[in-house]
CSV table of C-alpha atoms in Angstrom, one decimal:
chain,number,residue,atom,x,y,z
G,464,MET,CA,-27.6,-3.0,9.1
G,465,ARG,CA,-26.3,-0.7,6.6
G,466,GLN,CA,-22.8,-0.7,7.9
G,467,SER,CA,-22.6,-4.6,7.7
G,468,SER,CA,-23.8,-4.5,4.2
G,469,THR,CA,-21.3,-1.8,3.3
G,470,SER,CA,-18.6,-3.9,4.9
G,471,ALA,CA,-19.8,-7.1,3.1
G,472,THR,CA,-19.8,-5.1,-0.2
G,473,ARG,CA,-16.3,-3.8,0.5
G,474,GLN,CA,-15.1,-7.4,1.4
G,475,ARG,CA,-16.4,-8.5,-2.0
G,476,LEU,CA,-14.7,-5.9,-4.0
G,477,THR,CA,-11.5,-6.6,-2.0
G,478,ASP,CA,-11.6,-10.3,-2.8
G,479,PHE,CA,-12.4,-9.6,-6.4
G,480,LEU,CA,-9.4,-7.1,-6.7
G,481,ASN,CA,-7.1,-9.6,-5.1
G,482,ASP,CA,-8.0,-12.7,-7.3
G,483,PRO,CA,-5.5,-13.3,-9.9
G,484,LEU,CA,-8.3,-14.7,-12.3
G,485,SER,CA,-10.7,-11.9,-12.0
G,486,GLN,CA,-7.7,-9.3,-12.5
G,487,GLY,CA,-6.6,-11.3,-15.6
G,488,LEU,CA,-10.0,-11.3,-17.1
G,489,LEU,CA,-10.5,-7.6,-16.3
G,490,THR,CA,-7.2,-6.7,-17.8
G,491,GLY,CA,-8.0,-8.8,-20.9
G,492,ALA,CA,-11.3,-7.3,-21.3
G,493,LEU,CA,-10.1,-3.7,-21.1
G,494,THR,CA,-7.1,-4.5,-23.6
G,495,LEU,CA,-10.0,-5.1,-26.1
G,496,ILE,CA,-10.4,-1.4,-26.1
G,497,PRO,CA,-7.8,0.3,-28.4
G,498,ALA,CA,-6.4,3.4,-26.6
G,499,ARG,CA,-7.0,5.4,-29.7
G,500,ASN,CA,-10.7,4.9,-29.2
G,501,TYR,CA,-10.5,6.6,-25.7
G,502,PRO,CA,-12.1,10.0,-25.7
G,503,THR,CA,-9.5,12.7,-26.4
G,504,TRP,CA,-10.2,14.4,-23.0
G,505,LEU,CA,-9.5,11.0,-21.2
G,506,ARG,CA,-6.3,10.3,-23.1
G,507,ARG,CA,-5.0,13.9,-22.4
G,508,GLY,CA,-6.1,13.7,-18.7
G,509,LEU,CA,-4.4,10.3,-18.2
G,510,ILE,CA,-1.2,11.8,-19.6
G,511,TRP,CA,-1.3,15.3,-18.0
G,512,ALA,CA,-2.8,14.6,-14.6
G,513,PRO,CA,0.1,12.8,-13.0
G,514,PRO,CA,2.6,15.7,-13.1
G,515,ILE,CA,-0.1,18.3,-12.0
G,516,ALA,CA,-1.2,16.0,-9.2
G,517,GLY,CA,2.3,15.3,-8.1
G,518,GLY,CA,3.3,19.0,-8.1
G,519,ALA,CA,-0.3,19.9,-6.4
G,520,GLY,CA,0.2,17.1,-3.8
G,521,ALA,CA,3.8,18.2,-2.9
G,522,ALA,CA,2.7,21.9,-2.6
G,523,TYR,CA,-0.2,20.6,-0.4
G,524,LEU,CA,2.3,18.9,2.0
G,525,VAL,CA,4.5,21.9,2.1
G,526,MET,CA,1.6,24.1,3.0
G,527,ASN,CA,0.2,21.7,5.7
G,528,PRO,CA,2.9,20.7,8.2
G,529,LYS,CA,0.5,18.7,10.2
G,530,MET,CA,-0.2,16.3,7.3
G,531,ARG,CA,3.4,16.2,6.5
G,532,ARG,CA,4.3,15.2,10.2
G,533,LYS,CA,1.6,12.5,9.9
G,534,ILE,CA,3.1,11.1,6.6
G,535,ALA,CA,6.6,11.4,7.9
G,536,ALA,CA,5.6,9.3,11.0
G,537,LYS,CA,4.1,6.6,8.7
G,538,VAL,CA,7.2,6.6,6.5
G,539,ALA,CA,9.4,6.2,9.7
G,540,VAL,CA,7.3,3.4,11.2
G,541,ALA,CA,7.2,1.6,7.7
G,542,GLN,CA,11.0,1.8,7.4
G,543,TYR,CA,11.3,0.5,11.1
G,544,SER,CA,12.5,-3.0,11.3
G,545,PRO,CA,11.5,-4.9,14.5
G,546,SER,CA,14.6,-7.0,14.3
G,547,THR,CA,16.8,-4.0,15.2
G,548,PRO,CA,17.8,-4.4,18.7
G,549,ASP,CA,19.2,-0.9,19.2
G,550,SER,CA,15.8,0.7,20.2
G,551,LEU,CA,12.0,0.1,20.0
G,552,ARG,CA,11.5,3.7,19.0
G,553,PRO,CA,11.1,4.3,15.1
G,554,PRO,CA,13.9,6.1,13.5
G,555,GLU,CA,13.6,9.9,12.8
G,556,PRO,CA,11.4,11.0,9.8
G,557,PRO,CA,13.4,11.4,6.6
G,558,ALA,CA,15.3,14.5,6.1
G,559,ALA,CA,12.9,15.8,3.4
G,560,PHE,CA,10.1,15.9,5.8
G,561,ARG,CA,12.0,17.9,8.5
G,562,THR,CA,13.8,20.6,6.7
G,563,LYS,CA,12.1,24.0,6.0
G,564,GLY,CA,12.8,27.0,3.7
G,565,PRO,CA,11.9,28.1,0.1
G,566,SER,CA,14.6,26.0,-1.5
G,567,ARG,CA,13.2,22.7,0.3
G,568,THR,CA,9.8,23.8,-0.8
G,569,ALA,CA,10.7,24.2,-4.5
G,570,ALA,CA,12.5,21.0,-4.3
G,571,LEU,CA,9.6,19.1,-2.9
G,572,ILE,CA,7.3,20.5,-5.5
G,573,ALA,CA,9.8,19.7,-8.3
G,574,ALA,CA,10.3,16.2,-7.1
G,575,GLY,CA,6.4,15.6,-6.9
G,576,THR,CA,6.1,17.0,-10.5
G,577,ALA,CA,9.1,14.8,-11.6
G,578,VAL,CA,7.5,11.7,-10.2
G,579,GLY,CA,4.3,12.6,-11.9
G,580,GLY,CA,6.1,13.3,-15.1
G,581,VAL,CA,7.6,9.7,-15.0
G,582,PHE,CA,4.1,8.3,-14.7
G,583,SER,CA,3.1,10.6,-17.5
G,584,LEU,CA,5.7,9.2,-19.7
G,585,ALA,CA,4.9,5.7,-18.9
G,586,THR,CA,1.3,6.3,-19.8
G,587,ALA,CA,2.2,8.0,-23.2
G,588,ALA,CA,4.6,5.1,-23.9
G,589,SER,CA,1.9,2.6,-23.1
G,590,PHE,CA,-0.6,4.3,-25.4
G,591,TRP,CA,2.2,4.3,-28.2
G,592,ALA,CA,3.0,0.6,-27.6
G,593,ASP,CA,-0.7,-0.4,-27.7
G,594,GLU,CA,-1.0,1.2,-31.1
G,595,LYS,CA,2.3,-0.2,-32.5
G,596,ILE,CA,1.6,-3.8,-31.3
G,597,ASP,CA,-2.0,-3.5,-32.8
G,598,GLN,CA,-0.6,-2.3,-36.1
G,599,GLY,CA,2.1,-5.1,-36.1
G,600,LEU,CA,-0.3,-7.8,-35.4
G,601,ARG,CA,-2.6,-6.5,-38.2
G,602,ARG,CA,0.5,-6.3,-40.6
G,603,ILE,CA,1.3,-10.0,-40.1
G,604,ASN,CA,-2.4,-10.9,-40.7
G,605,VAL,CA,-3.1,-12.1,-37.1
G,606,PRO,CA,-6.9,-12.5,-37.0
G,607,PHE,CA,-8.6,-10.6,-34.2
G,608,PRO,CA,-5.5,-8.8,-33.1
G,609,ARG,CA,-7.2,-7.1,-30.0
G,610,ALA,CA,-8.5,-10.4,-28.9
G,611,VAL,CA,-4.7,-11.9,-29.0
G,612,MET,CA,-3.5,-8.8,-27.1
G,613,GLY,CA,-6.4,-9.1,-24.6
G,614,LEU,CA,-5.5,-13.0,-24.1
G,615,ALA,CA,-1.8,-12.1,-23.9
G,616,ALA,CA,-2.3,-9.3,-21.3
G,617,GLY,CA,-4.8,-11.3,-19.3
G,618,GLY,CA,-2.6,-14.3,-19.1
G,619,VAL,CA,0.6,-12.3,-18.0
G,620,THR,CA,-1.4,-10.4,-15.5
G,621,TRP,CA,-3.0,-13.8,-14.1
G,622,TRP,CA,0.5,-15.5,-14.1
G,623,SER,CA,2.2,-12.5,-12.4
G,624,LEU,CA,-0.4,-12.2,-9.7
G,625,LYS,CA,-0.6,-15.9,-9.1
G,626,ARG,CA,3.1,-16.2,-8.8
G,627,ASP,CA,3.3,-13.2,-6.3
G,628,GLN,CA,0.6,-14.8,-4.1
G,629,ASP,CA,2.3,-18.2,-4.1
G,630,ALA,CA,5.5,-16.5,-3.1
G,631,ALA,CA,3.8,-14.6,-0.4
G,632,ALA,CA,2.1,-17.8,0.9
G,633,GLU,CA,5.5,-19.5,0.9
G,634,SER,CA,7.2,-16.8,2.8
G,635,LYS,CA,4.5,-17.0,5.6
G,636,HIS,CA,5.4,-20.7,6.2
């Protein structure tokens, strides 16, 4: 009994997260909260966590060859195209997963940290943009600037997800 209710709850959550309208409403509601009002620990965590997690994740993969092989196999299967007549066997894992040595270890950790750094910069830029858009709307005397921002963000989210779902439905037919 418990498993079926967990499955039903998980299915409802999945349906909610895949619904463009609910995502648009959620995005619009969250936009009402200015990033400057987030607790300091949360803002700093959102900015500094990605490079730390990227480096730590890469270090974990370097230290855990079994997990690395498992991920390499999934990457190889994901890149496999069934329309290729050459072979039914997936291609070899990418070179980054096959090679060993201290230079490869350092390169993988640096790459993981760099990818996390890109996410960190994007987060910092979004905090900056949030503040500047809010200030700009206030400067031109837009009433309820956060509500305007929430409506715009929610509308763009809904439109984008709806368009993606329509394109996916067309490609299936």
